[in-house]
Short mmCIF file of C-alpha atoms and ligand atoms in Angstrom, two decimals:
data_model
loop_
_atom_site.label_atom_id
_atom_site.label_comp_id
_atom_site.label_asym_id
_atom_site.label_seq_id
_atom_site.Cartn_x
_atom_site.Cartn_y
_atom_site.Cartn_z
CA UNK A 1 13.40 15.57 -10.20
CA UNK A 2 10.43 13.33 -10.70
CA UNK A 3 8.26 13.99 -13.71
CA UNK A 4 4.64 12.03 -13.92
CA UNK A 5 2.20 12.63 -16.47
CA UNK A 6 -0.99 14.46 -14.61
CA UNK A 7 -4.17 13.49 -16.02
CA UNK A 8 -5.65 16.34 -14.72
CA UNK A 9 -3.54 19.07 -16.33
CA UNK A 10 -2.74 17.05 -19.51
CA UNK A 11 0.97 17.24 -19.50
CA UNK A 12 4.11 16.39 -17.50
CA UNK A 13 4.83 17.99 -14.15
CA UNK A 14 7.61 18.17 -11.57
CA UNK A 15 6.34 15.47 -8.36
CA UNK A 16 7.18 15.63 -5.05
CA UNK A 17 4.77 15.39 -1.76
CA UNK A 18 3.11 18.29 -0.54
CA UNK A 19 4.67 18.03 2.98
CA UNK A 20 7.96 16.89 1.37
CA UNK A 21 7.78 13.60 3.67
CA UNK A 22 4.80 11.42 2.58
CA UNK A 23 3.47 11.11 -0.47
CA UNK A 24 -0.36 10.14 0.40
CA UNK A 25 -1.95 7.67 -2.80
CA UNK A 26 -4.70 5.79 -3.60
CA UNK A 27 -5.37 3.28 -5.99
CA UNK A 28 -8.53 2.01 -7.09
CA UNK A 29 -8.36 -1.15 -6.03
CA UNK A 30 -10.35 -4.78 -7.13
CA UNK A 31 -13.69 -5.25 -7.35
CA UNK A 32 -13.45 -8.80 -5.50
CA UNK A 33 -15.62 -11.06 -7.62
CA UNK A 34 -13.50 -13.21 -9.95
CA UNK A 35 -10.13 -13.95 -10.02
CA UNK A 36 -8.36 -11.03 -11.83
CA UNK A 37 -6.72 -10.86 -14.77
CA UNK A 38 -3.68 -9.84 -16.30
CA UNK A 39 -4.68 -7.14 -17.26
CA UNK A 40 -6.00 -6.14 -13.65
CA UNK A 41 -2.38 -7.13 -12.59
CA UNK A 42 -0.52 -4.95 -15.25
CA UNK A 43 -2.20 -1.74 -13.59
CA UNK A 44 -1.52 -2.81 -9.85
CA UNK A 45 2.22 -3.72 -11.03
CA UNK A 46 2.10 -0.54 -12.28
CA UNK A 47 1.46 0.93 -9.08
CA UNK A 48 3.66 -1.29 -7.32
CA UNK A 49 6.38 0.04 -9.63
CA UNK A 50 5.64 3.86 -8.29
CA UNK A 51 5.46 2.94 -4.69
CA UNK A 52 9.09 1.50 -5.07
CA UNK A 53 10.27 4.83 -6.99
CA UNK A 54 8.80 7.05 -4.45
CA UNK A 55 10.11 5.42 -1.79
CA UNK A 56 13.49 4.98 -3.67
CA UNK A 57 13.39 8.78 -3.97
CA UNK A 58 13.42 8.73 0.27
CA UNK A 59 9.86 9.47 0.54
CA UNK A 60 7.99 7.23 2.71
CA UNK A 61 4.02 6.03 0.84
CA UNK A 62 1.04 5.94 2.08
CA UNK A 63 -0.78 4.02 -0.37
CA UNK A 64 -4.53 3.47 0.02
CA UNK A 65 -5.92 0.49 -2.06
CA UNK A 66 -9.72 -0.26 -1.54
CA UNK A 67 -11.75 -3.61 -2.02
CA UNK A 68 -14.73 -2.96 -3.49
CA UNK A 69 -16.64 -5.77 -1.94
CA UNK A 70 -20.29 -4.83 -2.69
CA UNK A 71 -21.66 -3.22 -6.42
CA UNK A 72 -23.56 -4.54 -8.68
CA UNK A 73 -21.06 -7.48 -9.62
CA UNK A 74 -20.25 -8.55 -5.92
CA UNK A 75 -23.95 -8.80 -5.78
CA UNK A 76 -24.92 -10.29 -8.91
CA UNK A 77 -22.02 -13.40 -7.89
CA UNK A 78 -22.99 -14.26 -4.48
CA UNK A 79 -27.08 -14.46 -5.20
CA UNK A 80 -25.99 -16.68 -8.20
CA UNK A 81 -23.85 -18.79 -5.80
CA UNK A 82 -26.15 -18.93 -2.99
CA UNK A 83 -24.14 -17.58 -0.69
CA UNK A 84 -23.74 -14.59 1.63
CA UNK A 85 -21.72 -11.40 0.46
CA UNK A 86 -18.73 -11.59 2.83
CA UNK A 87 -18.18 -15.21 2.09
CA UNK A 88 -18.09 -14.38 -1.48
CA UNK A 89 -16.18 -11.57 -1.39
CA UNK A 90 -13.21 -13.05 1.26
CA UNK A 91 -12.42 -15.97 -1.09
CA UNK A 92 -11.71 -13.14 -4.16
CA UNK A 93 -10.09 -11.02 -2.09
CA UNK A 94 -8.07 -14.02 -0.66
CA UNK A 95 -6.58 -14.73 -4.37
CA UNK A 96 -5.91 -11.23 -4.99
CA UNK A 97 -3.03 -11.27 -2.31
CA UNK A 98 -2.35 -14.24 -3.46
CA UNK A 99 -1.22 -13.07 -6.86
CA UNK A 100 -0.16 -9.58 -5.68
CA UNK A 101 2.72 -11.74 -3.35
CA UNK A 102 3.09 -14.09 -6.52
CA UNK A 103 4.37 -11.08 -8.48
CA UNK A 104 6.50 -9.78 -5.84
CA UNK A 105 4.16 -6.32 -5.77
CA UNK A 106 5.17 -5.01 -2.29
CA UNK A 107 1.76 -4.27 0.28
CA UNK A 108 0.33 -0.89 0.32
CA UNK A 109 -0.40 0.65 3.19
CA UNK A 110 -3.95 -0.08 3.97
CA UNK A 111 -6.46 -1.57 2.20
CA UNK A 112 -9.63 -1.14 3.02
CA UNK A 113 -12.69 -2.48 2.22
CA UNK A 114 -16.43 -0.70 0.82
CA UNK A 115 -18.56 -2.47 3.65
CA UNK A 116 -16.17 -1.44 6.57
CA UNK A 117 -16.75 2.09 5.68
CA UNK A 118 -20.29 2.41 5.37
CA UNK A 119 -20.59 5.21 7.57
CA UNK A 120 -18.11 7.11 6.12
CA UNK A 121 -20.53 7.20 3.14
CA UNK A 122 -23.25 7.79 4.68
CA UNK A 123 -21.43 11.18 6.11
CA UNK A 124 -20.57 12.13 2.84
CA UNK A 125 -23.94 11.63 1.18
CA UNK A 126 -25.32 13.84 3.92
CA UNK A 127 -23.04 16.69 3.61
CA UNK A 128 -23.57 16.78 -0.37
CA UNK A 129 -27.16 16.67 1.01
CA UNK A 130 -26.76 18.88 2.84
CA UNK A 131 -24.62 21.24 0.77
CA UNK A 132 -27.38 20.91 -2.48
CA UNK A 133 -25.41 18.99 -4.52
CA UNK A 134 -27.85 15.74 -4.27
CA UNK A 135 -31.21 14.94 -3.80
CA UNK A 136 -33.10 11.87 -2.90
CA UNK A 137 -35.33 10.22 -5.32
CA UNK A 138 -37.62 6.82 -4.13
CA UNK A 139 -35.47 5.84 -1.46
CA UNK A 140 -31.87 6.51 -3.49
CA UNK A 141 -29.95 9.68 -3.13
CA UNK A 142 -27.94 11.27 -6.56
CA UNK A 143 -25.57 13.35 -7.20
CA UNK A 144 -26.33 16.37 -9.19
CA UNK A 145 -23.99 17.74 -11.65
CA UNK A 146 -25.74 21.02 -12.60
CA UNK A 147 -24.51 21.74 -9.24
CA UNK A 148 -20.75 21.58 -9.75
CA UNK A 149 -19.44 23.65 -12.85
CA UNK A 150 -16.70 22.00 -12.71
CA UNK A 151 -17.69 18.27 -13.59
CA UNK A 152 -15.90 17.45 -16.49
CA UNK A 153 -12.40 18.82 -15.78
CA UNK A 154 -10.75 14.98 -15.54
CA UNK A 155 -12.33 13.71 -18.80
CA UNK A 156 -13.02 16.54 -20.64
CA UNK A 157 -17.12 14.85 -20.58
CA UNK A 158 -19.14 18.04 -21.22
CA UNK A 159 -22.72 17.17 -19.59
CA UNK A 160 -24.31 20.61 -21.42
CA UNK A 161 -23.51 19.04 -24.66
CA UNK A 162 -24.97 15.50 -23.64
CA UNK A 163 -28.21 17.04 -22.79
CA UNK A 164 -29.94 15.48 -25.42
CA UNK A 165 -29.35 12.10 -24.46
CA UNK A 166 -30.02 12.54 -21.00
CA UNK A 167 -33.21 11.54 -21.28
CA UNK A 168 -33.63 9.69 -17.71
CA UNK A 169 -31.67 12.16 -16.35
CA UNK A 170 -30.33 10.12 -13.15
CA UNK A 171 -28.24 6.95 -13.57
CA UNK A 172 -28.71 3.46 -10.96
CA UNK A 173 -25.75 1.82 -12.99
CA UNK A 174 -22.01 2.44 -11.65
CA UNK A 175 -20.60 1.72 -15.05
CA UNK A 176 -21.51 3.84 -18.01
CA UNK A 177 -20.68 5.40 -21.30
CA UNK A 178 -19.46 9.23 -21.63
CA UNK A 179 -22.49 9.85 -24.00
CA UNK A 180 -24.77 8.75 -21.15
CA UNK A 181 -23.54 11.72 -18.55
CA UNK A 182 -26.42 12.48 -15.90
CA UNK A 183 -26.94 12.55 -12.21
CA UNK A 184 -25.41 9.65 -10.72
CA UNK A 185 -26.15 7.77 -7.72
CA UNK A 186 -24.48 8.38 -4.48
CA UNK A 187 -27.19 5.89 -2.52
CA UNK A 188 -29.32 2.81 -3.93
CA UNK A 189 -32.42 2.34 -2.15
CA UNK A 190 -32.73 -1.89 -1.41
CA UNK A 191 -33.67 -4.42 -3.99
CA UNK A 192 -35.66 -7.82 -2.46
CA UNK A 193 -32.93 -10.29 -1.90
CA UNK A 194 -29.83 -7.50 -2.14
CA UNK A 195 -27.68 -6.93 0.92
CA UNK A 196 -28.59 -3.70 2.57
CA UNK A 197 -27.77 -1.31 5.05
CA UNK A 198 -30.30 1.51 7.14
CA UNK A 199 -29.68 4.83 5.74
CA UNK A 200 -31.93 8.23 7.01
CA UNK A 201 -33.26 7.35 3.22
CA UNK A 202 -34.14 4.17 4.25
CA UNK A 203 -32.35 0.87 3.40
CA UNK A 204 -29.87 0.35 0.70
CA UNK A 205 -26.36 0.25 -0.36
CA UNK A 206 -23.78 2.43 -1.46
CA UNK A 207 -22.77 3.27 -5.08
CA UNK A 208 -19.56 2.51 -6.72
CA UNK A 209 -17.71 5.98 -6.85
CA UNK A 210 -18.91 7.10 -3.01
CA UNK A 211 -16.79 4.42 -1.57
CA UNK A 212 -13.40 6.04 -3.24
CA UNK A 213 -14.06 9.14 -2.39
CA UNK A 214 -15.17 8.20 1.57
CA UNK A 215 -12.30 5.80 2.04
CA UNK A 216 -9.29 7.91 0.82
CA UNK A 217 -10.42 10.51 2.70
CA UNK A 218 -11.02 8.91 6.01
CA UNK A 219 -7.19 7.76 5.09
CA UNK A 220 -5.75 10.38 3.16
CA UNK A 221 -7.54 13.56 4.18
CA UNK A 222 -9.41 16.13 2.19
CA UNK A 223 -6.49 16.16 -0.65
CA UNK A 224 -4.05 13.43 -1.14
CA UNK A 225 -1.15 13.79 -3.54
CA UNK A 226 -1.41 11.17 -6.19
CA UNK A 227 -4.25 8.80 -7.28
CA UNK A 228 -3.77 5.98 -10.25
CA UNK A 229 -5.97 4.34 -11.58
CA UNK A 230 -6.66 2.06 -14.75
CA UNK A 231 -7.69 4.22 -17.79
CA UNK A 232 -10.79 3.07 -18.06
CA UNK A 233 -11.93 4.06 -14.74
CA UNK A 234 -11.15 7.68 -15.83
CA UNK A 235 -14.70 8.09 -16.66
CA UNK A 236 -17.42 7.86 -15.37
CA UNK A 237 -15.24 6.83 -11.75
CA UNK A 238 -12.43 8.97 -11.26
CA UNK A 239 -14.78 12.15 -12.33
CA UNK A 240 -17.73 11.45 -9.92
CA UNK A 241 -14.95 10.91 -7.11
CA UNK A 242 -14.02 14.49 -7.89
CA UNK A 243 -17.14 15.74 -8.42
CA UNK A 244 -18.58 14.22 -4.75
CA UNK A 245 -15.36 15.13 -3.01
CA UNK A 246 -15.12 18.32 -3.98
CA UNK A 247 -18.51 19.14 -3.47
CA UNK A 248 -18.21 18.26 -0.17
CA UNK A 249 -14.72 19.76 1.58
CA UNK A 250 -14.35 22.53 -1.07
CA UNK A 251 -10.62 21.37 -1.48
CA UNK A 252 -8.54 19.61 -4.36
CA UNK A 253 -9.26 16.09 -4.47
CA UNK A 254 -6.23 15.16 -6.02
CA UNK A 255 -2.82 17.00 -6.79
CA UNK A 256 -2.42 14.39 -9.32
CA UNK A 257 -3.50 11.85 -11.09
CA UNK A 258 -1.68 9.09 -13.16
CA UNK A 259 -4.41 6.76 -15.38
CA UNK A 260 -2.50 3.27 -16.56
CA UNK A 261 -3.49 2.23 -20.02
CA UNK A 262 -4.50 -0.94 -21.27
CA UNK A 263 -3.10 -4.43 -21.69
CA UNK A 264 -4.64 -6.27 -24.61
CA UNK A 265 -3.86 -9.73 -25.93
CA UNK A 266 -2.37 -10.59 -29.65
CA UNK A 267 -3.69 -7.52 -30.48
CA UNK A 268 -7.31 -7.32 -29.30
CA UNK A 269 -8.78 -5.78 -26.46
CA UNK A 270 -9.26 -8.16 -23.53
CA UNK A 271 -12.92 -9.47 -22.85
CA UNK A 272 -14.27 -12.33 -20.97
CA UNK A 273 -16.82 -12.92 -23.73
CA UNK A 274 -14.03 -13.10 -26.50
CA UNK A 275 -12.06 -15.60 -23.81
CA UNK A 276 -9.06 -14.27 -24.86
CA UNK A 277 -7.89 -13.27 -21.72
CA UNK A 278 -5.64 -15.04 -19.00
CA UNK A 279 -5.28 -14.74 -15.41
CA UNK A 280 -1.78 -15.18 -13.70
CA UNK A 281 -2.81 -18.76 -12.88
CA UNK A 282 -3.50 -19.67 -16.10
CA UNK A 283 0.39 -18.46 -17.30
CA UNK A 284 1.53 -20.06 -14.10
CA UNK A 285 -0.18 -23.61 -14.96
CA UNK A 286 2.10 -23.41 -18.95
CA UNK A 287 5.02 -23.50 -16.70
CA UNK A 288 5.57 -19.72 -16.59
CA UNK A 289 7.71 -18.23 -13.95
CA UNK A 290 5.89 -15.64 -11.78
CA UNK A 291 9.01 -13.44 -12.63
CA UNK A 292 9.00 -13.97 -15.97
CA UNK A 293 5.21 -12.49 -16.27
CA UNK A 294 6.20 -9.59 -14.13
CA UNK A 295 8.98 -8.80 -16.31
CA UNK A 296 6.44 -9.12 -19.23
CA UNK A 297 4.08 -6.90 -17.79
CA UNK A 298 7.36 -4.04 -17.51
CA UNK A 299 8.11 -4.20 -21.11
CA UNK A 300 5.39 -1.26 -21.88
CA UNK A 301 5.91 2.45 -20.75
CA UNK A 302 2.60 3.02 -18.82
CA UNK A 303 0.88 5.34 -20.70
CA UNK A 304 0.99 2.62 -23.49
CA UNK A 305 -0.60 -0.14 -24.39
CA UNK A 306 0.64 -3.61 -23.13
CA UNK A 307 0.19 -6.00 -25.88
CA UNK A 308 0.57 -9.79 -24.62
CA UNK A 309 1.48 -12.51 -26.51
CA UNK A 310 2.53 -16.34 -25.08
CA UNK A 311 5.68 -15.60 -27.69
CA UNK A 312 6.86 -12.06 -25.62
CA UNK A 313 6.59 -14.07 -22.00
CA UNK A 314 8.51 -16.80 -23.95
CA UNK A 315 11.32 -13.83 -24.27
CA UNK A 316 10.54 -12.55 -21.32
CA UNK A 317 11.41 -16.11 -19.80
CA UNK A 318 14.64 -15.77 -21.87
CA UNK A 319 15.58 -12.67 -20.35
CA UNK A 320 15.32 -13.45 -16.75
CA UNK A 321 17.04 -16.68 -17.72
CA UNK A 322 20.15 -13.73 -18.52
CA UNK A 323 19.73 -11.88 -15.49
CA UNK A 324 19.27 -14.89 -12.96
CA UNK A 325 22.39 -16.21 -14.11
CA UNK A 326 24.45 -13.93 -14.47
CA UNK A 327 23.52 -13.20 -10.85
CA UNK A 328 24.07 -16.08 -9.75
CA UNK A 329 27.43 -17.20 -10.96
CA UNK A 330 28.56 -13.97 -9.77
CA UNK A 331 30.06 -15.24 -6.60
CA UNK A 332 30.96 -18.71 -7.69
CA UNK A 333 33.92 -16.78 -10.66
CA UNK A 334 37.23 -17.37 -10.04
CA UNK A 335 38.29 -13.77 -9.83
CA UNK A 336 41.48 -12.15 -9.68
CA UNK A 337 41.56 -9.51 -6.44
CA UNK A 338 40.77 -5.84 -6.95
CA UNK A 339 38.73 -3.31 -9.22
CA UNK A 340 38.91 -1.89 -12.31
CA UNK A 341 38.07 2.12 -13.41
CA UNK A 342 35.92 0.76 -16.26
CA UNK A 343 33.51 -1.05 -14.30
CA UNK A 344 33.19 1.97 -12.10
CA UNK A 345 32.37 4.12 -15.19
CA UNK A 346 30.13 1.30 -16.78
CA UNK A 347 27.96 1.78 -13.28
CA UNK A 348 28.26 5.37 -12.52
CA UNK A 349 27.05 5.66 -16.23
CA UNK A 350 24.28 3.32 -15.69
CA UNK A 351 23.11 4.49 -12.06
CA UNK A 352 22.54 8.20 -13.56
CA UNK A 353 20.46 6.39 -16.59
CA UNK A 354 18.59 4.74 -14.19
CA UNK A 355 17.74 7.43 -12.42
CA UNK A 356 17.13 9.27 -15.41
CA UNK A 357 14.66 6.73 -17.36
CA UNK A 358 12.36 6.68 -14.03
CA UNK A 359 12.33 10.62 -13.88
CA UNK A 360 10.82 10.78 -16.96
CA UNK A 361 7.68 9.43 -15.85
CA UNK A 362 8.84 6.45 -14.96
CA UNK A 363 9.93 4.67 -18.04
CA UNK A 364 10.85 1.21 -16.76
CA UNK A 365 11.43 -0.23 -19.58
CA UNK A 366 14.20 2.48 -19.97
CA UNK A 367 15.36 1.42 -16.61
CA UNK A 368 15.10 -2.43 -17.31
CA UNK A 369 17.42 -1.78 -20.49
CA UNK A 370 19.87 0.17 -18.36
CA UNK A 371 20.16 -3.23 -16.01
CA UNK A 372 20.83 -5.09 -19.13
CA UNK A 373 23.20 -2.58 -20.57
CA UNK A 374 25.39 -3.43 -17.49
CA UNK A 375 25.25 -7.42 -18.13
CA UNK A 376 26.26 -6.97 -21.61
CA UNK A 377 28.79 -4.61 -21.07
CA UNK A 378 30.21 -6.78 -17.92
CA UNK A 379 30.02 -9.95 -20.01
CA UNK A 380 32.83 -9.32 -22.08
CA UNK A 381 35.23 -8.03 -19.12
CA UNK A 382 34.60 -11.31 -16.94
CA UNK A 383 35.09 -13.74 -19.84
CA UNK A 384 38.18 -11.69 -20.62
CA UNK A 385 39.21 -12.07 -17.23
CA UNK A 386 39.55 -8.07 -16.32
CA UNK A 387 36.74 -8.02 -14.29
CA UNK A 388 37.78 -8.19 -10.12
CA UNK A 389 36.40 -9.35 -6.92
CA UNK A 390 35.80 -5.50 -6.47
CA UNK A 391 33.88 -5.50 -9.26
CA UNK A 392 31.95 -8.35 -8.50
CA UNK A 393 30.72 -6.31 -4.87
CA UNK A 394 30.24 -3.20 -6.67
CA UNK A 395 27.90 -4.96 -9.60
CA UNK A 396 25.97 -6.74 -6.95
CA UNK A 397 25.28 -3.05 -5.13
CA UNK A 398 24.15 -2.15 -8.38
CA UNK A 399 21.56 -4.81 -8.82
CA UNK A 400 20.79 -4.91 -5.30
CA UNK A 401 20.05 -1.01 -5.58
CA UNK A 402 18.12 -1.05 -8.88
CA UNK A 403 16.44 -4.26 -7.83
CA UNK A 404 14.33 -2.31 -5.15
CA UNK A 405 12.17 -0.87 -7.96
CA UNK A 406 12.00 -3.35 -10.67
CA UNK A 407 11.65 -6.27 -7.96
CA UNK A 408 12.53 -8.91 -10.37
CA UNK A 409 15.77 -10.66 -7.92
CA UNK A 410 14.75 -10.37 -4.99
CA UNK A 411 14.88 -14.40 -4.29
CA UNK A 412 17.99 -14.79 -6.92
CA UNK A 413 19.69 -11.66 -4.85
CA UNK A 414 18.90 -13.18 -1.72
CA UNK A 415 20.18 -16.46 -2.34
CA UNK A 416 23.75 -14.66 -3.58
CA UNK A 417 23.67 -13.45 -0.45
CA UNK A 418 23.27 -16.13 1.57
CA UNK A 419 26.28 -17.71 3.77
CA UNK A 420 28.03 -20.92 2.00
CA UNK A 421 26.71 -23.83 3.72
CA UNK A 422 27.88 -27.46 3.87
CA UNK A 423 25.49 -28.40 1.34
CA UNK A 424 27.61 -25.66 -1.14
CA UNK A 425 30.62 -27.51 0.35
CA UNK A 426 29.31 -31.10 -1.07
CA UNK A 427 28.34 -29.60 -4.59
CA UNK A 428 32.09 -27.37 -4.67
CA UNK A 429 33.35 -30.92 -3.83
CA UNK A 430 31.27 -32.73 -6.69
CA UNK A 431 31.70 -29.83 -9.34
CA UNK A 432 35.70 -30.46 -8.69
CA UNK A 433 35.49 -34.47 -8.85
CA UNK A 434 33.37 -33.32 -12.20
CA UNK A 435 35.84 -31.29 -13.42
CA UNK A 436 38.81 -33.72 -12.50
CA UNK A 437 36.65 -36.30 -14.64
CA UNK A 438 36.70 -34.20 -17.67
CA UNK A 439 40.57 -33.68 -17.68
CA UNK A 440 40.87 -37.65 -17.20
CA UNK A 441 38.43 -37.91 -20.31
CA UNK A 442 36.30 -39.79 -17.92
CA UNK A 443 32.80 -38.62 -19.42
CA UNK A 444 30.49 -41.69 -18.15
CA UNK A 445 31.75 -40.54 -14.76
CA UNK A 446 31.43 -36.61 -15.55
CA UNK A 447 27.80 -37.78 -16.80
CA UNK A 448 27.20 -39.23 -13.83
CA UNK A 449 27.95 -36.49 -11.31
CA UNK A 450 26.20 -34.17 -13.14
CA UNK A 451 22.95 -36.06 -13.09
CA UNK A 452 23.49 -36.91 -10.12
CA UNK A 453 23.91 -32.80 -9.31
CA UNK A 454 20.58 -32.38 -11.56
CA UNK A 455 18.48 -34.39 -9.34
CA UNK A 456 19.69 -31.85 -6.41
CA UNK A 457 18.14 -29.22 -8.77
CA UNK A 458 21.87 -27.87 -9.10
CA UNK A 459 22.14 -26.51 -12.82
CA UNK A 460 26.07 -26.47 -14.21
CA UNK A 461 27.28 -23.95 -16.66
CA UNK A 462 31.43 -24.77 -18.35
CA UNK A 463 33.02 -21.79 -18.74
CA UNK A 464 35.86 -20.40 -19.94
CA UNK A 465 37.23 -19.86 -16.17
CA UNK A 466 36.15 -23.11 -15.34
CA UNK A 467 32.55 -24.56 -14.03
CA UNK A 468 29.72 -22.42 -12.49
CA UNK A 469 26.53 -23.69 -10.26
CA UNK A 470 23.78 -22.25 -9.32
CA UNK A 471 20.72 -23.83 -8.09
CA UNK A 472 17.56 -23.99 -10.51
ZN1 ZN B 1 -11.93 4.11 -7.16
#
């Protein structure tokens, strides 16, 4: 059985979907006005790594991600560019996929974006309208928060005790502090030079937190099973979207919801101003496999902090180094016919750990260590030569299987899998001239064929059962 942390009742608790079929998520999505960082992409791995669990589990995901293509930022960037919104937006949103596929983080289900949906906020605002829980004030509409007792549940904010400092009353920023609790707005009535839409409150542009609560609905219906979010959208964000949604339908938002802490760097919180931040470009450009940063970004438990240094992708690098080629040689052994019991019990062991670490609120790195375990306990049984073609079929399930959640082989795995072709044919051929060098104590010539196998990208490995290749 599943167990996920549940922001919303402060503990751990059993998950399944409430039909038993789909499990219906959203997941706050980017605001599309820079290129993100890694820390944006250690919260949407995150959720890429709990779409592949639930749909491991059988369940089939519908996972709602929005672009938030106008705010305050979206704005701010295309008036200091000079050019329109959309055109703006479309080349950020454009390099989020870009990195999303980079990482191997599978596609959710939809993603819609804030100025497609316009209408559907403009519904909303109108029932909460309608309903007393806003008001319009000089051409914006707010939320009010006397008007639902229970604002505060998510965050534990208590707006009677911030009365003091509520001394506008009504906030027009998206983003602000828990101290500064007050009305919030729902509607922004236009600025000169702002994009803008017509409204029955006359022209302006949605808030922030409407668009989350308009778009998962129109996707997910009144109450979806799971959102997940970054932590630090927990408040003011993920309490206004209860607070407007709930206002409106009556219903639970949200069965659950699953916040994603922080990644920092050496130590220190992440800023732009302190530029000690990266994006996955930047790790990319120092020669970084893609893979290597998504293993990185696995090594934390979610609910922890993520602190990235150059020195733990370095290991990181190192450790898919282990996995890729241990993969990879896998078919290329010289292997006696067969199976043996104690690779069966070394994977039976390590399927039910699996299993196991991900229950518990999905603790990858529990479930990384488990694929490990297996490679170091293997190790010793190939070299030793008790390890069988069998085995070899049953490991490769077992990678192939775990693989579907951690996503790190998919290319190495598919590449095992592939059909020898003539080109394997000319390297077998060369590896063997290579190897028939070596026993004549011809090294210039055993030099030669494996530069000559270099240049091809083909990387050679001696072993004790004679030479592996695999391609770089
Ligand atoms: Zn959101």
């Amino acid at each position: 059985m599943l167990r996920l942390h549940n922001s919303l009742a402060r503990r751990e608790e059993d998950f399944a979907p409430a039909d038993g079929h789909t499990v219906r998520l959203y997941t706050c999505g980017p605001t599309v006005y820079n290129v993100v960082t890694i820390g944006n992409l250690r919260f949407f791995l995150a959720a890429d790594l709990l779409c592949r669990y639930l749909r491991y589990l059988g369940w089939e995901v519908h996972q709602v991600m929005n672009l938030t293509d106008v705010d305050d930022k979206t704005i701010a960037g295309c008036q200091s560019e000079g050019v329109p919104l959309s055109e703006f937006t479309g080349r950020y949103a454009e390099l989020f996929f870009q990195d999303l596929c980079t990482l191997n983080i599978a596609p959710a289900w939809k993603y819609p974006r804030a100025t497609e949906h316009i209408p559907q906020m403009l519904a909303l605002i109108q029932t909460l309208l309608d309903k007393g829980h806003a008001y319009v004030r000089d051409g914006s509409v707010y939320f009010d928060i006397s008007s639902f007792p229970q604002y505060g549940r998510l965050s534990g904010v208590r707006p009677e005790e911030a009365a003091d400092v509520r001394e506008f009353g009504r906030l027009q920023e998206d983003e602000y502090e828990r101290e500064a609790v007050a009305d919030f707005v729902l509607w922004k009535a236009a600025k000169p030079g702002e994009p803008t839409w017509d409204s029955p409150w006359g022209p302006g542009r949605p808030g922030w937190h409407i668009e989350c609560s308009a778009m998962s609905m129109q996707y997910l219906g009144e109450t979806m099973d799971l959102h997940a979010g970054a932590v630090d959208l927990l408040f003011p964000h993920h309490e206004n979207e209860i607070a407007q949604s709930e206002a409106a339908t009556g219903q639970p938002f949200s069965r659950f919801w699953t916040h994603v802490e922080f990644l920092i760097v050496d130590g220190h919180k992440m800023s732009k101003s302190l530029g000690n931040y990266y994006t996955l470009g930047d790790l990319l450009a120092k020669g970084h496999r893609p893979m290597a940063v998504r293993h990185q970004l696995m090594t934390a438990h979610y609910r922890k902090q993520l602190n990235f240094t150059l020195d733990g992708l370095q290991q990181s690098e190192s450790a898919l180094d282990r996995l890729t080629t241990y993969v990879s040689r896998l078919p290329r052994l010289p292997l006696p016919e067969g199976e043996s019991a104690q690779v069966g019990e070394i994977l039976t062991r390590a399927h039910a750990k699996f299993r196991e670490a991900l229950d518990d609120d999905l603790n990858v790195p529990g479930a990384l260590g488990v694929v490990f375990e297996v490679l170091a306990e293997t190790n010793p049984l190939i070299e030793g030569g008790q390890f069988h073609t069998g085995d070899r079929d049953r490991v490769l399930d077992f990678l192939r299987d775990t693989d579907q959640v951690l996503g790190l082989l998919t290319v190495t795995l598919a590449e095992v899998a592939a059909p020898q072709t003539s080109d394997d044919d000319k390297i077998d051929a060369l590896v063997a001239a290579r190897t028939a060098a070596r026993a004549a104590r011809d090294w210039a010539k055993a030099d030669q064929i494996r530069d000559e196998l270099t240049e091809q990208g083909i990387i050679l490995e001696d072993t004790a059962g004679g030479t592996v290749w695999r391609r770089a």
